[in-house]
Every structure is written in structure tokens, then in C-alpha cells.
């Protein structure tokens, strides 16, 4: 994966850096897929912002000890919002702009669709690269594939291992019968098909690829941005049987929904372990103390079948709270590079579009001047507790003019309007 040209570029970027530690923190952003509010351990049967009285939310707890511990070491983002589905949320993350401004949403990109994120939108990894970072994506893209210029290594990422569509088989890595798995670098005309995957389970494959990238990271003086865009826990619901077995007899299976939930429980447990493996790789490499770690879901869990957003109303594809308010947390560095409070629950209003300015301006101390008008805010000071939160409202959804579609939603302060 590390070509001579890429290694030389990283080495050149490090010339002005001091030896032994990066001049800026490493950033690892882990994005879960279709992961609901009540799917994470620290929300199940506990007192939290959506359940202030601590009432029971499930009779079949799915433990997530690694994610829970990471959240305990950082700031739980309990008033955090995304879009209703995969593509629009990923678009807001990468561009800092609402779907109503980029044109990518509210629907997702499907394989036949001849469009993607417009080429004149500036992506977060482009700006981080300009700030001295090496940039890497492992996992799901889902922001366009009809034109190679819409794919990751043309949009600011130095390396890409993953798939371009929104879903695929966890073992064959095929989407609609065609292999959708690629691996390459910015030096490639287009990342080549990753054929020798050995039918490795997707969650393992992506965690292992991330761990390998970390273990072989060539220059510790260059800060790394790793976007770990997990395929799990999206359909198809596939997971090795040994991860299902611990929940047999605990998750009711007398209905089709229950049987789906049983598989989902295994997938959640597997994802928790995989995230822990990536953190362990960072520790083994000596990078963890200088790493800013972020975790959230791209939308709420599907309410038909396997997802759990209780006690929030609704789920994926809806603008009710269960569709757009998701588990999220951020852990600061153990070193002085980007520390954050420990063991804190934040009720600061935040949206996925805020990460671009927060990470580029607040953490990397870079510029967003060449971006189009941004909808996101720089919340770094608010997360540190040193400044007021600049965000007071969110435009959750705005149907295209002239379509006659309903589905608009806006939040202002403590009030939310759905039309």
C-alpha cells in the first residue's frame, strides 16, 4: 500500500515537524452503520439524556464494553444529530454542508444512479492534507462511483481499502452480484479490485486493514487521519455463529423481528471487538496517546426488524429523534496535543456537518477558506469547555422545491418542527 511516491510525500511533510511525536494529533473517526440509540451498551437500561429516569429499555442487553470504556474516557455527545440515511450523513461529514446545499440527499446513491457528490465540493481530507496530515479511508464510501473523480483517492484520501456502494455481502464482498471491494492509493489511476480477500468477514477485513496501516505507518512525525467507515451493522445481517451463540435464549426469537435482532446482537458485539482491535493497534504502535478518537452512527437503527432506538421515536429514514439522534462520543488525546474532559456528558447541540470545521480549524489549525458556505460550526472550544456552543439550530431536512414532497424538519433551540 505504501508506494515510494507516497512515502516520499509523507517524509517531505514531516521536515518541519519535531521528532518523536506528531505536531498535531492523529485523528481516528469510526463511523458505524445503522446503529441505533439503544444499541450501545451505555444507553441500555441506564439513566441518559433520552431516559432520565433510567427505565428499562431492553430485556436483552447487548454489551459493548470497549465502546463504553472509550466513551467513559471522553465526552459523550448526547445531543448529536445526523441525517436519516447513509449517503446524506456521509456527505455532511465530508463537506460540512447540508444535503439541501450539496444536492446529495435525502435519498441514498444506488448502483445505477449516475451521480455523486458534486466535484466542486471541498472534502475534509483535502483540507487535512493541506494541514500536514496523511489521509486514509477503510470501509464504506457511498458518495458516488459513476465517475472516478467522485471516489476516495480523488477526493483527498491518500489510500483507500473498501467498497463504493452502500451495502454488500459481508463475505463475498459483492453488491448485486459484482465484486465491490477495492484497494489502492492516490498514485493509482483508480484503485484496483481487491480480489484476494479470501472471503474474510467484512468487519474483520476492515479492522485488519486499519491495524495493518497503523502497524506499517512510515513516519510518526506526520499526523494521520483515519476514516474507519464500518460496514456493520447494516444489512445483510451476517455474522459468525460464535457471536450469535451468547445471545441465544436472551433475545426472543418467536417472531421474525426477534430472529433478526439476534443476528444484529452478534454483529454489534463483533463491531465492539473490532474497534477495540484498532485501538490496540494504535497502542502497540505508540500512537494512541496522541490520537483523537471519534465514534458515531450514520443514522438511527431500522425500526422494522433489528434496530433499537428506544425510547426515542422512529428510526432510519425518519426525521423523528430515533432516526437522526444517534450514539456518539469523542475521546481526546492523553498527550497535550488535543486533550478533552474525561467522563463528561455533553448536551451541546451538534450535527455531523460540524466535524469538518471542528477538525480542520479547531484541531488541525487549518483553513476552510476555499470551501463553499459551510453549514457546520467549529465546536472545538465548546467540546473543551472553554467556549460557548455556536450552534443553536439544525436544518434536518429540506425537500427539493417543486417536488411536493413532505419531510422537512428544523430544530431551533429546544423546539423542533416537522412538516
PDB file of N, CA and C in Angstrom, residues 26-105:
ATOM      1  N   UNK A  26      -3.085  12.673  15.849  1.00  0.00           N
ATOM      2  CA  UNK A  26      -3.707  11.739  14.936  1.00  0.00           C
ATOM      3  C   UNK A  26      -5.216  11.802  15.167  1.00  0.00           C
ATOM      4  N   UNK A  27      -5.978  11.571  14.120  1.00  0.00           N
ATOM      5  CA  UNK A  27      -7.442  11.585  14.220  1.00  0.00           C
ATOM      6  C   UNK A  27      -7.976  10.272  13.661  1.00  0.00           C
ATOM      7  N   UNK A  28      -8.724   9.542  14.465  1.00  0.00           N
ATOM      8  CA  UNK A  28      -9.410   8.338  14.001  1.00  0.00           C
ATOM      9  C   UNK A  28     -10.898   8.577  14.166  1.00  0.00           C
ATOM     10  N   UNK A  29     -11.617   8.526  13.055  1.00  0.00           N
ATOM     11  CA  UNK A  29     -13.057   8.729  13.058  1.00  0.00           C
ATOM     12  C   UNK A  29     -13.717   7.412  12.647  1.00  0.00           C
ATOM     13  N   UNK A  30     -14.360   6.755  13.594  1.00  0.00           N
ATOM     14  CA  UNK A  30     -15.019   5.469  13.336  1.00  0.00           C
ATOM     15  C   UNK A  30     -16.512   5.710  13.178  1.00  0.00           C
ATOM     16  N   UNK A  31     -17.039   5.305  12.035  1.00  0.00           N
ATOM     17  CA  UNK A  31     -18.452   5.524  11.718  1.00  0.00           C
ATOM     18  C   UNK A  31     -19.163   4.180  11.623  1.00  0.00           C
ATOM     19  N   UNK A  32     -20.139   3.956  12.496  1.00  0.00           N
ATOM     20  CA  UNK A  32     -20.964   2.752  12.427  1.00  0.00           C
ATOM     21  C   UNK A  32     -22.111   2.978  11.449  1.00  0.00           C
ATOM     22  N   UNK A  33     -22.736   1.901  11.022  1.00  0.00           N
ATOM     23  CA  UNK A  33     -23.785   1.977  10.005  1.00  0.00           C
ATOM     24  C   UNK A  33     -25.091   1.406  10.561  1.00  0.00           C
ATOM     25  N   UNK A  34     -26.136   2.227  10.578  1.00  0.00           N
ATOM     26  CA  UNK A  34     -27.467   1.789  11.053  1.00  0.00           C
ATOM     27  C   UNK A  34     -27.455   1.384  12.527  1.00  0.00           C
ATOM     28  N   UNK A  35     -26.686   2.062  13.324  1.00  0.00           N
ATOM     29  CA  UNK A  35     -26.501   1.725  14.742  1.00  0.00           C
ATOM     30  C   UNK A  35     -27.390   2.629  15.580  1.00  0.00           C
ATOM     31  N   UNK A  36     -28.375   2.037  16.257  1.00  0.00           N
ATOM     32  CA  UNK A  36     -29.382   2.819  16.944  1.00  0.00           C
ATOM     33  C   UNK A  36     -29.001   3.293  18.335  1.00  0.00           C
ATOM     34  N   UNK A  37     -29.785   4.231  18.847  1.00  0.00           N
ATOM     35  CA  UNK A  37     -29.549   4.835  20.154  1.00  0.00           C
ATOM     36  C   UNK A  37     -29.428   3.779  21.252  1.00  0.00           C
ATOM     37  N   UNK A  38     -30.303   2.783  21.230  1.00  0.00           N
ATOM     38  CA  UNK A  38     -30.337   1.772  22.284  1.00  0.00           C
ATOM     39  C   UNK A  38     -29.514   0.534  21.929  1.00  0.00           C
ATOM     40  N   UNK A  39     -28.682   0.647  20.886  1.00  0.00           N
ATOM     41  CA  UNK A  39     -27.810  -0.470  20.505  1.00  0.00           C
ATOM     42  C   UNK A  39     -26.465  -0.425  21.216  1.00  0.00           C
ATOM     43  N   UNK A  40     -26.130   0.707  21.827  1.00  0.00           N
ATOM     44  CA  UNK A  40     -24.837   0.814  22.515  1.00  0.00           C
ATOM     45  C   UNK A  40     -25.038   0.548  24.003  1.00  0.00           C
ATOM     46  N   UNK A  41     -24.077  -0.107  24.597  1.00  0.00           N
ATOM     47  CA  UNK A  41     -24.235  -0.575  25.959  1.00  0.00           C
ATOM     48  C   UNK A  41     -24.590   0.504  26.958  1.00  0.00           C
ATOM     49  N   UNK A  42     -23.947   1.670  26.879  1.00  0.00           N
ATOM     50  CA  UNK A  42     -24.150   2.684  27.910  1.00  0.00           C
ATOM     51  C   UNK A  42     -25.500   3.388  27.839  1.00  0.00           C
ATOM     52  N   UNK A  43     -26.322   3.059  26.821  1.00  0.00           N
ATOM     53  CA  UNK A  43     -27.687   3.576  26.765  1.00  0.00           C
ATOM     54  C   UNK A  43     -28.717   2.537  27.202  1.00  0.00           C
ATOM     55  N   UNK A  44     -28.325   1.305  27.371  1.00  0.00           N
ATOM     56  CA  UNK A  44     -29.284   0.239  27.651  1.00  0.00           C
ATOM     57  C   UNK A  44     -29.594   0.155  29.150  1.00  0.00           C
ATOM     58  N   UNK A  45     -30.864   0.370  29.490  1.00  0.00           N
ATOM     59  CA  UNK A  45     -31.341   0.252  30.880  1.00  0.00           C
ATOM     60  C   UNK A  45     -30.590   1.181  31.840  1.00  0.00           C
ATOM     61  N   UNK A  46     -30.189   2.343  31.336  1.00  0.00           N
ATOM     62  CA  UNK A  46     -29.426   3.273  32.166  1.00  0.00           C
ATOM     63  C   UNK A  46     -30.036   4.666  32.110  1.00  0.00           C
ATOM     64  N   UNK A  47     -29.657   5.482  33.070  1.00  0.00           N
ATOM     65  CA  UNK A  47     -30.017   6.898  33.038  1.00  0.00           C
ATOM     66  C   UNK A  47     -29.191   7.571  31.949  1.00  0.00           C
ATOM     67  N   UNK A  48     -29.865   8.245  31.028  1.00  0.00           N
ATOM     68  CA  UNK A  48     -29.178   9.016  29.997  1.00  0.00           C
ATOM     69  C   UNK A  48     -30.090  10.137  29.550  1.00  0.00           C
ATOM     70  N   UNK A  49     -29.645  10.928  28.597  1.00  0.00           N
ATOM     71  CA  UNK A  49     -30.394  12.127  28.211  1.00  0.00           C
ATOM     72  C   UNK A  49     -31.766  11.810  27.635  1.00  0.00           C
ATOM     73  N   UNK A  50     -31.932  10.632  27.045  1.00  0.00           N
ATOM     74  CA  UNK A  50     -33.233  10.243  26.498  1.00  0.00           C
ATOM     75  C   UNK A  50     -34.049   9.426  27.496  1.00  0.00           C
ATOM     76  N   UNK A  51     -33.436   9.064  28.599  1.00  0.00           N
ATOM     77  CA  UNK A  51     -34.085   8.206  29.585  1.00  0.00           C
ATOM     78  C   UNK A  51     -33.691   8.676  30.988  1.00  0.00           C
ATOM     79  N   UNK A  52     -34.085   9.904  31.360  1.00  0.00           N
ATOM     80  CA  UNK A  52     -33.601  10.497  32.610  1.00  0.00           C
ATOM     81  C   UNK A  52     -33.995   9.732  33.865  1.00  0.00           C
ATOM     82  N   UNK A  53     -35.049   8.923  33.782  1.00  0.00           N
ATOM     83  CA  UNK A  53     -35.477   8.153  34.944  1.00  0.00           C
ATOM     84  C   UNK A  53     -34.871   6.753  34.978  1.00  0.00           C
ATOM     85  N   UNK A  54     -34.074   6.422  33.969  1.00  0.00           N
ATOM     86  CA  UNK A  54     -33.402   5.135  33.961  1.00  0.00           C
ATOM     87  C   UNK A  54     -34.328   3.941  33.864  1.00  0.00           C
ATOM     88  N   UNK A  55     -35.405   4.078  33.109  1.00  0.00           N
ATOM     89  CA  UNK A  55     -36.352   2.974  32.964  1.00  0.00           C
ATOM     90  C   UNK A  55     -35.767   1.886  32.057  1.00  0.00           C
ATOM     91  N   UNK A  56     -36.227   0.652  32.208  1.00  0.00           N
ATOM     92  CA  UNK A  56     -35.731  -0.437  31.352  1.00  0.00           C
ATOM     93  C   UNK A  56     -35.993  -0.137  29.871  1.00  0.00           C
ATOM     94  N   UNK A  57     -34.992  -0.354  29.040  1.00  0.00           N
ATOM     95  CA  UNK A  57     -35.140  -0.129  27.603  1.00  0.00           C
ATOM     96  C   UNK A  57     -34.997  -1.404  26.795  1.00  0.00           C
ATOM     97  N   UNK A  58     -34.563  -2.485  27.435  1.00  0.00           N
ATOM     98  CA  UNK A  58     -34.433  -3.762  26.735  1.00  0.00           C
ATOM     99  C   UNK A  58     -34.384  -4.888  27.757  1.00  0.00           C
ATOM    100  N   UNK A  59     -34.901  -6.054  27.354  1.00  0.00           N
ATOM    101  CA  UNK A  59     -34.766  -7.241  28.199  1.00  0.00           C
ATOM    102  C   UNK A  59     -33.679  -8.170  27.676  1.00  0.00           C
ATOM    103  N   UNK A  60     -32.926  -7.679  26.717  1.00  0.00           N
ATOM    104  CA  UNK A  60     -31.826  -8.461  26.133  1.00  0.00           C
ATOM    105  C   UNK A  60     -30.648  -7.521  25.873  1.00  0.00           C
ATOM    106  N   UNK A  61     -29.887  -7.238  26.913  1.00  0.00           N
ATOM    107  CA  UNK A  61     -28.759  -6.310  26.814  1.00  0.00           C
ATOM    108  C   UNK A  61     -27.691  -6.866  25.876  1.00  0.00           C
ATOM    109  N   UNK A  62     -27.175  -5.999  25.004  1.00  0.00           N
ATOM    110  CA  UNK A  62     -26.068  -6.352  24.119  1.00  0.00           C
ATOM    111  C   UNK A  62     -24.847  -5.563  24.596  1.00  0.00           C
ATOM    112  N   UNK A  63     -23.948  -6.181  25.330  1.00  0.00           N
ATOM    113  CA  UNK A  63     -22.815  -5.441  25.895  1.00  0.00           C
ATOM    114  C   UNK A  63     -21.871  -4.908  24.818  1.00  0.00           C
ATOM    115  N   UNK A  64     -21.380  -3.705  25.037  1.00  0.00           N
ATOM    116  CA  UNK A  64     -20.347  -3.115  24.165  1.00  0.00           C
ATOM    117  C   UNK A  64     -19.253  -2.555  25.071  1.00  0.00           C
ATOM    118  N   UNK A  65     -18.503  -3.408  25.734  1.00  0.00           N
ATOM    119  CA  UNK A  65     -17.557  -2.939  26.757  1.00  0.00           C
ATOM    120  C   UNK A  65     -16.458  -2.031  26.235  1.00  0.00           C
ATOM    121  N   UNK A  66     -15.961  -2.277  25.031  1.00  0.00           N
ATOM    122  CA  UNK A  66     -14.865  -1.461  24.509  1.00  0.00           C
ATOM    123  C   UNK A  66     -15.350  -0.064  24.147  1.00  0.00           C
ATOM    124  N   UNK A  67     -16.490   0.020  23.467  1.00  0.00           N
ATOM    125  CA  UNK A  67     -17.048   1.328  23.141  1.00  0.00           C
ATOM    126  C   UNK A  67     -17.436   2.078  24.410  1.00  0.00           C
ATOM    127  N   UNK A  68     -18.015   1.378  25.368  1.00  0.00           N
ATOM    128  CA  UNK A  68     -18.400   2.017  26.627  1.00  0.00           C
ATOM    129  C   UNK A  68     -17.186   2.614  27.333  1.00  0.00           C
ATOM    130  N   UNK A  69     -16.075   1.878  27.338  1.00  0.00           N
ATOM    131  CA  UNK A  69     -14.883   2.356  28.025  1.00  0.00           C
ATOM    132  C   UNK A  69     -14.285   3.562  27.306  1.00  0.00           C
ATOM    133  N   UNK A  70     -14.272   3.531  25.980  1.00  0.00           N
ATOM    134  CA  UNK A  70     -13.768   4.678  25.227  1.00  0.00           C
ATOM    135  C   UNK A  70     -14.616   5.919  25.503  1.00  0.00           C
ATOM    136  N   UNK A  71     -15.947   5.727  25.539  1.00  0.00           N
ATOM    137  CA  UNK A  71     -16.838   6.845  25.831  1.00  0.00           C
ATOM    138  C   UNK A  71     -16.608   7.360  27.248  1.00  0.00           C
ATOM    139  N   UNK A  72     -16.368   6.450  28.186  1.00  0.00           N
ATOM    140  CA  UNK A  72     -16.131   6.845  29.584  1.00  0.00           C
ATOM    141  C   UNK A  72     -14.874   7.701  29.704  1.00  0.00           C
ATOM    142  N   UNK A  73     -13.905   7.464  28.829  1.00  0.00           N
ATOM    143  CA  UNK A  73     -12.656   8.213  28.873  1.00  0.00           C
ATOM    144  C   UNK A  73     -12.743   9.562  28.162  1.00  0.00           C
ATOM    145  N   UNK A  74     -13.894   9.854  27.596  1.00  0.00           N
ATOM    146  CA  UNK A  74     -14.019  11.084  26.828  1.00  0.00           C
ATOM    147  C   UNK A  74     -15.314  11.826  27.101  1.00  0.00           C
ATOM    148  N   UNK A  75     -15.897  12.367  26.025  1.00  0.00           N
ATOM    149  CA  UNK A  75     -17.105  13.175  26.115  1.00  0.00           C
ATOM    150  C   UNK A  75     -18.224  12.472  25.346  1.00  0.00           C
ATOM    151  N   UNK A  76     -19.285  12.084  26.051  1.00  0.00           N
ATOM    152  CA  UNK A  76     -20.460  11.527  25.389  1.00  0.00           C
ATOM    153  C   UNK A  76     -21.271  12.669  24.795  1.00  0.00           C
ATOM    154  N   UNK A  77     -21.553  12.567  23.509  1.00  0.00           N
ATOM    155  CA  UNK A  77     -22.294  13.612  22.799  1.00  0.00           C
ATOM    156  C   UNK A  77     -23.761  13.198  22.757  1.00  0.00           C
ATOM    157  N   UNK A  78     -24.532  13.670  23.717  1.00  0.00           N
ATOM    158  CA  UNK A  78     -25.902  13.183  23.906  1.00  0.00           C
ATOM    159  C   UNK A  78     -26.956  14.027  23.200  1.00  0.00           C
ATOM    160  N   UNK A  79     -26.523  15.060  22.499  1.00  0.00           N
ATOM    161  CA  UNK A  79     -27.453  15.894  21.730  1.00  0.00           C
ATOM    162  C   UNK A  79     -26.916  16.030  20.314  1.00  0.00           C
ATOM    163  N   UNK A  80     -26.527  14.872  19.760  1.00  0.00           N
ATOM    164  CA  UNK A  80     -25.800  14.802  18.495  1.00  0.00           C
ATOM    165  C   UNK A  80     -26.715  14.263  17.403  1.00  0.00           C
ATOM    166  N   UNK A  81     -26.683  14.903  16.230  1.00  0.00           N
ATOM    167  CA  UNK A  81     -27.617  14.577  15.148  1.00  0.00           C
ATOM    168  C   UNK A  81     -26.900  14.306  13.827  1.00  0.00           C
ATOM    169  N   UNK A  82     -27.552  13.473  13.030  1.00  0.00           N
ATOM    170  CA  UNK A  82     -27.093  13.132  11.684  1.00  0.00           C
ATOM    171  C   UNK A  82     -28.278  13.250  10.734  1.00  0.00           C
ATOM    172  N   UNK A  83     -28.142  12.716   9.539  1.00  0.00           N
ATOM    173  CA  UNK A  83     -29.254  12.674   8.586  1.00  0.00           C
ATOM    174  C   UNK A  83     -29.976  11.323   8.701  1.00  0.00           C
ATOM    175  N   UNK A  84     -31.019  11.154   7.931  1.00  0.00           N
ATOM    176  CA  UNK A  84     -31.875   9.971   8.105  1.00  0.00           C
ATOM    177  C   UNK A  84     -31.318   8.711   7.450  1.00  0.00           C
ATOM    178  N   UNK A  85     -30.356   8.868   6.520  1.00  0.00           N
ATOM    179  CA  UNK A  85     -29.805   7.713   5.812  1.00  0.00           C
ATOM    180  C   UNK A  85     -28.309   7.913   5.540  1.00  0.00           C
ATOM    181  N   UNK A  86     -27.709   6.865   4.963  1.00  0.00           N
ATOM    182  CA  UNK A  86     -26.256   6.766   4.804  1.00  0.00           C
ATOM    183  C   UNK A  86     -25.632   7.910   4.010  1.00  0.00           C
ATOM    184  N   UNK A  87     -25.971   8.014   2.736  1.00  0.00           N
ATOM    185  CA  UNK A  87     -25.321   8.974   1.846  1.00  0.00           C
ATOM    186  C   UNK A  87     -25.394  10.412   2.361  1.00  0.00           C
ATOM    187  N   UNK A  88     -26.583  10.903   2.739  1.00  0.00           N
ATOM    188  CA  UNK A  88     -26.640  12.304   3.188  1.00  0.00           C
ATOM    189  C   UNK A  88     -25.757  12.584   4.402  1.00  0.00           C
ATOM    190  N   UNK A  89     -25.722  11.665   5.373  1.00  0.00           N
ATOM    191  CA  UNK A  89     -24.872  11.892   6.546  1.00  0.00           C
ATOM    192  C   UNK A  89     -23.407  11.937   6.153  1.00  0.00           C
ATOM    193  N   UNK A  90     -22.980  11.003   5.330  1.00  0.00           N
ATOM    194  CA  UNK A  90     -21.578  10.976   4.907  1.00  0.00           C
ATOM    195  C   UNK A  90     -21.218  12.238   4.125  1.00  0.00           C
ATOM    196  N   UNK A  91     -22.191  12.750   3.376  1.00  0.00           N
ATOM    197  CA  UNK A  91     -21.966  13.996   2.658  1.00  0.00           C
ATOM    198  C   UNK A  91     -21.765  15.170   3.588  1.00  0.00           C
ATOM    199  N   UNK A  92     -22.571  15.249   4.649  1.00  0.00           N
ATOM    200  CA  UNK A  92     -22.404  16.349   5.601  1.00  0.00           C
ATOM    201  C   UNK A  92     -21.063  16.236   6.326  1.00  0.00           C
ATOM    202  N   UNK A  93     -20.655  15.010   6.630  1.00  0.00           N
ATOM    203  CA  UNK A  93     -19.375  14.788   7.308  1.00  0.00           C
ATOM    204  C   UNK A  93     -18.202  15.268   6.455  1.00  0.00           C
ATOM    205  N   UNK A  94     -18.209  14.915   5.190  1.00  0.00           N
ATOM    206  CA  UNK A  94     -17.077  15.220   4.319  1.00  0.00           C
ATOM    207  C   UNK A  94     -17.048  16.670   3.847  1.00  0.00           C
ATOM    208  N   UNK A  95     -18.216  17.313   3.729  1.00  0.00           N
ATOM    209  CA  UNK A  95     -18.250  18.667   3.161  1.00  0.00           C
ATOM    210  C   UNK A  95     -18.586  19.762   4.164  1.00  0.00           C
ATOM    211  N   UNK A  96     -19.168  19.406   5.318  1.00  0.00           N
ATOM    212  CA  UNK A  96     -19.597  20.426   6.264  1.00  0.00           C
ATOM    213  C   UNK A  96     -20.825  21.182   5.814  1.00  0.00           C
ATOM    214  N   UNK A  97     -21.577  20.593   4.843  1.00  0.00           N
ATOM    215  CA  UNK A  97     -22.728  21.280   4.265  1.00  0.00           C
ATOM    216  C   UNK A  97     -23.956  20.379   4.278  1.00  0.00           C
ATOM    217  N   UNK A  98     -25.119  21.002   4.432  1.00  0.00           N
ATOM    218  CA  UNK A  98     -26.373  20.260   4.458  1.00  0.00           C
ATOM    219  C   UNK A  98     -26.669  19.632   3.091  1.00  0.00           C
ATOM    220  N   UNK A  99     -27.408  18.524   3.069  1.00  0.00           N
ATOM    221  CA  UNK A  99     -27.820  17.922   1.793  1.00  0.00           C
ATOM    222  C   UNK A  99     -28.589  18.892   0.901  1.00  0.00           C
ATOM    223  N   UNK A 100     -29.345  19.796   1.504  1.00  0.00           N
ATOM    224  CA  UNK A 100     -30.104  20.762   0.700  1.00  0.00           C
ATOM    225  C   UNK A 100     -29.189  21.724  -0.041  1.00  0.00           C
ATOM    226  N   UNK A 101     -27.924  21.820   0.372  1.00  0.00           N
ATOM    227  CA  UNK A 101     -26.964  22.685  -0.311  1.00  0.00           C
ATOM    228  C   UNK A 101     -26.055  21.922  -1.270  1.00  0.00           C
ATOM    229  N   UNK A 102     -25.756  20.667  -0.962  1.00  0.00           N
ATOM    230  CA  UNK A 102     -24.919  19.878  -1.879  1.00  0.00           C
ATOM    231  C   UNK A 102     -25.754  19.169  -2.937  1.00  0.00           C
ATOM    232  N   UNK A 103     -27.047  18.956  -2.650  1.00  0.00           N
ATOM    233  CA  UNK A 103     -27.915  18.238  -3.581  1.00  0.00           C
ATOM    234  C   UNK A 103     -27.868  16.736  -3.406  1.00  0.00           C
ATOM    235  N   UNK A 104     -27.108  16.253  -2.416  1.00  0.00           N
ATOM    236  CA  UNK A 104     -26.960  14.814  -2.229  1.00  0.00           C
ATOM    237  C   UNK A 104     -27.782  14.375  -1.020  1.00  0.00           C
ATOM    238  N   UNK A 105     -29.048  14.099  -1.267  1.00  0.00           N
ATOM    239  CA  UNK A 105     -29.980  13.691  -0.233  1.00  0.00           C
ATOM    240  C   UNK A 105     -31.361  14.222  -0.586  1.00  0.00           C
TER     241      UNK A 105
END
